[in-house]
Each structure stands twice: as C-alpha cells, then as structure tokens.
C-alpha cells in the first residue's frame, strides 16, 4: 500500500459528508466550485485546534475529528447561520492510518448530522494541528453579531456551564467524582454539541450572540464591549449539570486545594464563569420577546435566563445575597497567560 | 503593553487588505458576513505552510506572509477565479511583535495588489504553521478544472521552471552562481508571484489547468490522470531563466555531485520537471485557439508551449534528439518520501 499524500487524501477524505447539490466540484482539484443560494449572505469562520493546547494529548482521534468541526459549527450557531460547506487543513507528524480512520469517523458523523459537505482541504506533515474553515447562510441582515446588545436585554445561555473546564481539571490527577459523572464531563470536553439547531430557532429574537469557547465571563465581556454596554449576572442562575454538582460535592480537601489554585474565590462560580470549551450559546433578547423565549424554553430549547444588559459598562456578578463576586481568572487566552 | 490574543489580533490584523463593499462584517466577530455577487459561482481553496517543510527555517517573516497568501492566490489562478476574500489561521510559538509586523507587511501588500480582503482568522499558540483559506468568483461553468484536457490540446506553462527548486538546493551549502543570480532564485522561492492576472486573460481558452506547486511532472500528471489522457513534453522547450542557466553553468564538480543526488539523470531537466514551489500555471488549450494564445503571448503574457496532449496514457519527456528521458524524482510528496 502506498501512503503517498494523494492516496491518503483520496482514501480518507473523498468520502461524502453531506451530499449537497450546491457543491459543483468538491475535493480533488485546486479549488472547490460552490453555488451560493440566491438572496442570502454567506457567513464564514475559521478555527484551529492545536494538540496539547485545545485538547489533551490523550484525546482519541474520533473526538479530535468531532471537535475540529464542532468548534466551527459553534461559530455558525453564534452567527445564527445555517452551516453548509467545510474545508480542512490537517497537519500531522506522520500518515497514521488508524488515527486518520478515527479522525474521519468523528468528523464525518458530525458533518452528516448537520448537512455539511467537506469541499476541500490540505494535508501536510508537521506537528498535529487542525484548521477547519466553515461557511453557512443567513437571510440578509439576519446574522447574530456581538455588537447588538441593548440595555434591558435579557442575557441567556444554552445548556450548562463549567462541565468541560471541570473535566480538564479532573484530568490533572484529581481522583474525585463517580466514574459515570467523570465520564459525562469528559464527554462534554471531547464531544461538544454545537448549538446550531437552537440558533436557528432563535432567529428573529436575538440582539447579540457569541459562543462560549473561552469562558462566559470573557466571551460575554466581548459582547458587552462591542455593544458599548454592561451587565449584571445572577450567579445562582448559572446552569450547572447534575454531574458538575456531584463532582464538586464529593471533592476532598486535596481536590479543593487544587481547584482553589485555579479559582481562588468561589470554585463552582469561577469554573462556570471562566473555564472554556463548553461551546454553549450566550445571547441577548429584548424584553418584548420574553414570552416567545419562554415558549421555546418550555418546548425543548435548553436555555437559562442568567442576567440583564445595563447601560453602565462592566460585568457585575451578583450572588443571591446581593453581594458582588469578582471571578478569579478571566478565561483562556493563548498569548496572555505567559507573556504578560 | 498587554500582549493578549485579542490585542494582538486587533493591532495587526484589523488593518485593511482591500476594502471591499461585499464584506458586510469583517474581522472581530464569530464569523464574517459576505455578500457573493449574483450569478457567479464561488471557488474556495485552503493551503497550509509549515515552517521547515514549505519554507526554509531562515525565511524572513515578510516573505512568509507573502508566500502564505501567494500559494492560495495561485490556487485561484489555477481555477481561473478572481480572488476576493481570505481567512488566516496562524499558529505561532509566541507573540513576537516584530515577526508579526513583517508577516503582515508581506501578507497585506500582496492582498492589496490583488484586491483581496482579509475577512477573518484565528491566532493560536503552537509550532509555526499558517493556513490560508481563500475564495474568488467565476462565471457559472467557467472554472478551470484538472479533468478537461483533450487529445490534441497544446500544453503551456507560464514563466520559468526550476528556479525555486534550484534556490532550495543552493541553500544547502552549494557555493555556486553569481550573488545576483542566487538572490534572484531565492526571491523566486520566497516571493512567488501568483499568475492571477494571466489566468483571467486565459478565460475562454483553457481546457484544463493546475498550478505547479509540486513540480511540473507531478502536477501535469494529475491533469492527465484526471482527464484520462497522456502527453508528450519537449524538454528543450522548458522555459528556464537566465539566472537558472548561469548558476548551472558555473556549477563545480561538488555542486554537480550534489545535484545528481537529487536528480540522477539530466540535472537541468529534472530540476525544471520535478522541483516544486514555482507556482507557475500549467494549462492546456485546444489547437483551434492557438492563434489567440500566440497573440496573448506576443502581448505580455509570459507563456511557453511545451508539449501536446495525446490519447495514450502516461507522460513522455522527449529530448531534442527524439530520445525519451525518465525524470529521476517524481515531485514533492509530504507523506510519500519517508513512509514508503
């Protein structure tokens, strides 16, 4: 079996994601030829995963393939776009057949689930890193942006927060939590489910949106800054999974000490506010759409109302007793942590 | 000065490439919002450069920025597309301000020259690697493809071949050639000029096209295979630069020995046939368009007629005396060389 680059590409990446009639020429030429739908705008995003930075080095290939596409689908969700076409730039140290097989299984399963076609790519030799570029469609003017939040808007978040961050901490030798709870959290880290369906349900309701990749506190901060507003969050409303709570409940003294090194203040709140990788959707909704939002929430849209946008700049995190809490860490920042 | 990721991106990448009215929302949100022109198809490509694989480790930052975009513009040329929008996934070991400054100078100068807007990106920490995704437009059905070559087509190539490959060899301690010739060749390696203008002039004439990134022999081979045809090349017609010829002329015995390790047969022919990185355009034109092609060639399109497409599969390289030459190496292949 020859393992030349061209054979590799042919064998693994020529399989279909979704078969889409708007892909006139797919993988195998110098470029793909695509036909955008008339009367819609394109939304485009690109995201890179680096081994040991964006996923633990022990992550299985199938999860890496899933996550590489998931973080880009999450960008589509954050823009309110319907995903369509993906391109993959894969750099890997050697042509490992079984790794590629697993990677493609994870990538294409998620692609098919979201009707996304892989239309092109580049495979090169080097340290493991994966860039995915993705495109989708929105009606003109309908894209969710970061700069649309207005005072009075309700702040909402899908799903639960802090699961992936706690999973990363638990990987660092913390022997706490029931095995099934730990497995759940690790799956939340390895196989994030992008909120594409939820975003499309929210079209017409949303003033501003972002996906939570660097932590709610940092990501919501970007929305507030871009919109020229501030906000108050009610920490007791932060959505936490049963598994997250149960792991924190069974934490021993050593675990708490380690957790406190990460989050010196309120451990649970700081994990939910400042750890990244949850890929939930944070969005603001004007108060006149409250009843429509509550209808969606009562009919299968997993969504919590956690705060309100205010005219005063800054993000205030309020505890149930009315006091303010200052998070101990400001979210993940690739070039900030070591270089300041 | 904080060197956080967000500040970095803001300061260096928020500068405009081209200002384009079809970019409704550029860098700074979860995705760009783009408005494709009505009635045209999109052409999309992605290419990665890895340090030490796609450029020598001593390459200056400005050349890396130039080349990262140039190789993608070359894909647009190979498809006959008019480039418009680029996205950049930049992975680097640390936030080096002066490196970024140089990188952006090279990238944006070329972007402005081709009216390309940088519409989004991702900056991550890791070993140096750059993926650029690019998009452009073609009238429906007008994209150049690899599978359109027909027996009787003329085979043409722009510019000259082998310059970048010889430059790479010269970097390996070969003390030959006049300094100005060496500098010219190194510039051909570091600052390839994508043949976008030439491709647009060739619209309506071309049956099949590819850009020469892995070497003419390999890349033309892809065209022939995709088209189900073969070809004969006339080696004495391969376009060689004066600098390429002069360096080979002044080569001493040690230089020839090194060259022969790379190319055991005819050194000049194997360099021109099998070394990559020239980013010239190889294309086929039906014989009825010969006079239009010659008119373009006489009026500023640098282009040589080097062979003819035939029904018999395979690529035959013929010397002036009529004998056949078999190239010693089949072009650059990232996962082929070591793994076979």
mmCIF file of C-alpha atoms in Angstrom, chain B residues 206-330:
data_model
loop_
_atom_site.group_PDB
_atom_site.id
_atom_site.type_symbol
_atom_site.label_atom_id
_atom_site.label_comp_id
_atom_site.label_asym_id
_atom_site.label_seq_id
_atom_site.Cartn_x
_atom_site.Cartn_y
_atom_site.Cartn_z
ATOM 1 C CA UNK B 206 -8.329 26.843 -21.321
ATOM 2 C CA UNK B 207 -9.417 23.184 -21.289
ATOM 3 C CA UNK B 208 -7.575 22.220 -18.069
ATOM 4 C CA UNK B 209 -5.207 23.918 -15.636
ATOM 5 C CA UNK B 210 -3.153 23.366 -12.478
ATOM 6 C CA UNK B 211 -0.548 25.398 -10.639
ATOM 7 C CA UNK B 212 2.974 23.999 -10.402
ATOM 8 C CA UNK B 213 3.497 23.555 -6.677
ATOM 9 C CA UNK B 214 4.879 20.003 -6.522
ATOM 10 C CA UNK B 215 6.794 20.060 -9.833
ATOM 11 C CA UNK B 216 5.603 20.096 -13.451
ATOM 12 C CA UNK B 217 5.970 16.349 -13.932
ATOM 13 C CA UNK B 218 3.779 15.517 -10.926
ATOM 14 C CA UNK B 219 1.263 18.327 -11.384
ATOM 15 C CA UNK B 220 0.778 17.833 -15.121
ATOM 16 C CA UNK B 221 0.477 14.151 -14.248
ATOM 17 C CA UNK B 222 -2.566 14.961 -12.085
ATOM 18 C CA UNK B 223 -4.188 16.783 -15.009
ATOM 19 C CA UNK B 224 -3.546 13.880 -17.378
ATOM 20 C CA UNK B 225 -4.826 11.305 -14.896
ATOM 21 C CA UNK B 226 -7.973 13.311 -14.098
ATOM 22 C CA UNK B 227 -8.614 13.813 -17.817
ATOM 23 C CA UNK B 228 -7.906 10.197 -18.804
ATOM 24 C CA UNK B 229 -5.237 11.191 -21.337
ATOM 25 C CA UNK B 230 -1.442 11.256 -21.754
ATOM 26 C CA UNK B 231 1.083 13.707 -23.200
ATOM 27 C CA UNK B 232 4.475 14.324 -24.722
ATOM 28 C CA UNK B 233 6.662 17.142 -23.407
ATOM 29 C CA UNK B 234 9.524 18.578 -25.464
ATOM 30 C CA UNK B 235 12.233 19.155 -22.897
ATOM 31 C CA UNK B 236 14.192 21.683 -24.973
ATOM 32 C CA UNK B 237 11.145 23.941 -24.765
ATOM 33 C CA UNK B 238 11.012 24.026 -20.960
ATOM 34 C CA UNK B 239 11.333 27.709 -20.043
ATOM 35 C CA UNK B 240 14.460 28.343 -17.953
ATOM 36 C CA UNK B 241 15.519 31.690 -16.520
ATOM 37 C CA UNK B 242 18.878 33.241 -17.413
ATOM 38 C CA UNK B 243 19.764 33.023 -13.703
ATOM 39 C CA UNK B 244 18.938 29.305 -13.600
ATOM 40 C CA UNK B 245 21.152 28.693 -16.658
ATOM 41 C CA UNK B 246 24.016 30.803 -15.350
ATOM 42 C CA UNK B 247 24.048 29.034 -11.968
ATOM 43 C CA UNK B 248 24.129 25.635 -13.624
ATOM 44 C CA UNK B 249 26.906 26.840 -15.962
ATOM 45 C CA UNK B 250 29.128 27.897 -13.076
ATOM 46 C CA UNK B 251 28.467 24.754 -11.072
ATOM 47 C CA UNK B 252 31.633 22.972 -9.975
ATOM 48 C CA UNK B 253 32.150 19.244 -9.579
ATOM 49 C CA UNK B 254 30.921 19.200 -5.979
ATOM 50 C CA UNK B 255 27.803 21.083 -6.999
ATOM 51 C CA UNK B 256 27.099 18.652 -9.796
ATOM 52 C CA UNK B 257 27.590 15.714 -7.459
ATOM 53 C CA UNK B 258 25.048 17.181 -5.039
ATOM 54 C CA UNK B 259 22.685 17.974 -7.837
ATOM 55 C CA UNK B 260 22.980 14.469 -9.190
ATOM 56 C CA UNK B 261 21.987 13.036 -5.819
ATOM 57 C CA UNK B 262 18.743 14.982 -6.203
ATOM 58 C CA UNK B 263 18.409 14.433 -9.924
ATOM 59 C CA UNK B 264 20.439 11.482 -11.166
ATOM 60 C CA UNK B 265 19.659 11.979 -14.850
ATOM 61 C CA UNK B 266 19.678 15.280 -16.631
ATOM 62 C CA UNK B 267 20.158 17.797 -13.853
ATOM 63 C CA UNK B 268 18.625 20.805 -15.577
ATOM 64 C CA UNK B 269 15.662 18.880 -16.901
ATOM 65 C CA UNK B 270 14.944 17.130 -13.623
ATOM 66 C CA UNK B 271 15.081 20.404 -11.709
ATOM 67 C CA UNK B 272 12.701 22.028 -14.170
ATOM 68 C CA UNK B 273 10.416 18.983 -14.235
ATOM 69 C CA UNK B 274 10.440 17.813 -10.642
ATOM 70 C CA UNK B 275 11.183 20.631 -8.230
ATOM 71 C CA UNK B 276 8.204 22.435 -6.788
ATOM 72 C CA UNK B 277 7.400 25.863 -5.435
ATOM 73 C CA UNK B 278 7.457 27.683 -8.785
ATOM 74 C CA UNK B 279 3.719 28.472 -8.663
ATOM 75 C CA UNK B 280 3.557 28.869 -12.413
ATOM 76 C CA UNK B 281 0.405 27.933 -14.249
ATOM 77 C CA UNK B 282 0.342 24.814 -16.448
ATOM 78 C CA UNK B 283 -2.664 24.639 -18.761
ATOM 79 C CA UNK B 284 -3.942 23.045 -21.931
ATOM 80 C CA UNK B 285 -5.509 24.908 -24.842
ATOM 81 C CA UNK B 286 -7.362 23.330 -27.780
ATOM 82 C CA UNK B 287 -5.455 23.789 -31.064
ATOM 83 C CA UNK B 288 -8.175 25.998 -32.573
ATOM 84 C CA UNK B 289 -7.242 28.674 -30.012
ATOM 85 C CA UNK B 290 -3.550 28.609 -30.929
ATOM 86 C CA UNK B 291 -3.567 31.979 -32.697
ATOM 87 C CA UNK B 292 -5.364 33.693 -29.805
ATOM 88 C CA UNK B 293 -2.833 32.185 -27.410
ATOM 89 C CA UNK B 294 0.058 33.379 -29.583
ATOM 90 C CA UNK B 295 -1.478 36.846 -29.676
ATOM 91 C CA UNK B 296 -1.607 36.928 -25.853
ATOM 92 C CA UNK B 297 1.965 35.588 -25.644
ATOM 93 C CA UNK B 298 3.143 38.345 -28.007
ATOM 94 C CA UNK B 299 1.379 40.954 -25.874
ATOM 95 C CA UNK B 300 2.767 40.430 -22.404
ATOM 96 C CA UNK B 301 1.521 37.013 -21.259
ATOM 97 C CA UNK B 302 4.723 35.113 -20.319
ATOM 98 C CA UNK B 303 3.906 31.697 -21.669
ATOM 99 C CA UNK B 304 5.672 28.777 -23.397
ATOM 100 C CA UNK B 305 4.239 25.951 -25.460
ATOM 101 C CA UNK B 306 5.970 22.828 -24.145
ATOM 102 C CA UNK B 307 4.036 19.807 -25.368
ATOM 103 C CA UNK B 308 0.853 18.227 -26.587
ATOM 104 C CA UNK B 309 -1.895 16.105 -25.053
ATOM 105 C CA UNK B 310 -2.303 12.603 -26.501
ATOM 106 C CA UNK B 311 -4.790 9.797 -26.141
ATOM 107 C CA UNK B 312 -2.182 7.328 -24.815
ATOM 108 C CA UNK B 313 -1.878 7.440 -21.016
ATOM 109 C CA UNK B 314 1.456 8.455 -19.464
ATOM 110 C CA UNK B 315 3.749 11.462 -19.647
ATOM 111 C CA UNK B 316 6.589 11.140 -22.162
ATOM 112 C CA UNK B 317 9.523 13.563 -21.879
ATOM 113 C CA UNK B 318 11.299 13.827 -25.227
ATOM 114 C CA UNK B 319 14.774 15.276 -25.808
ATOM 115 C CA UNK B 320 15.679 17.271 -28.893
ATOM 116 C CA UNK B 321 17.289 14.172 -30.499
ATOM 117 C CA UNK B 322 13.982 12.325 -30.169
ATOM 118 C CA UNK B 323 15.064 10.059 -27.299
ATOM 119 C CA UNK B 324 12.970 9.742 -24.146
ATOM 120 C CA UNK B 325 14.104 10.921 -20.702
ATOM 121 C CA UNK B 326 12.743 9.485 -17.470
ATOM 122 C CA UNK B 327 12.846 12.037 -14.619
ATOM 123 C CA UNK B 328 14.740 10.874 -11.534
ATOM 124 C CA UNK B 329 12.241 12.102 -8.971
ATOM 125 C CA UNK B 330 8.511 12.493 -9.040
#
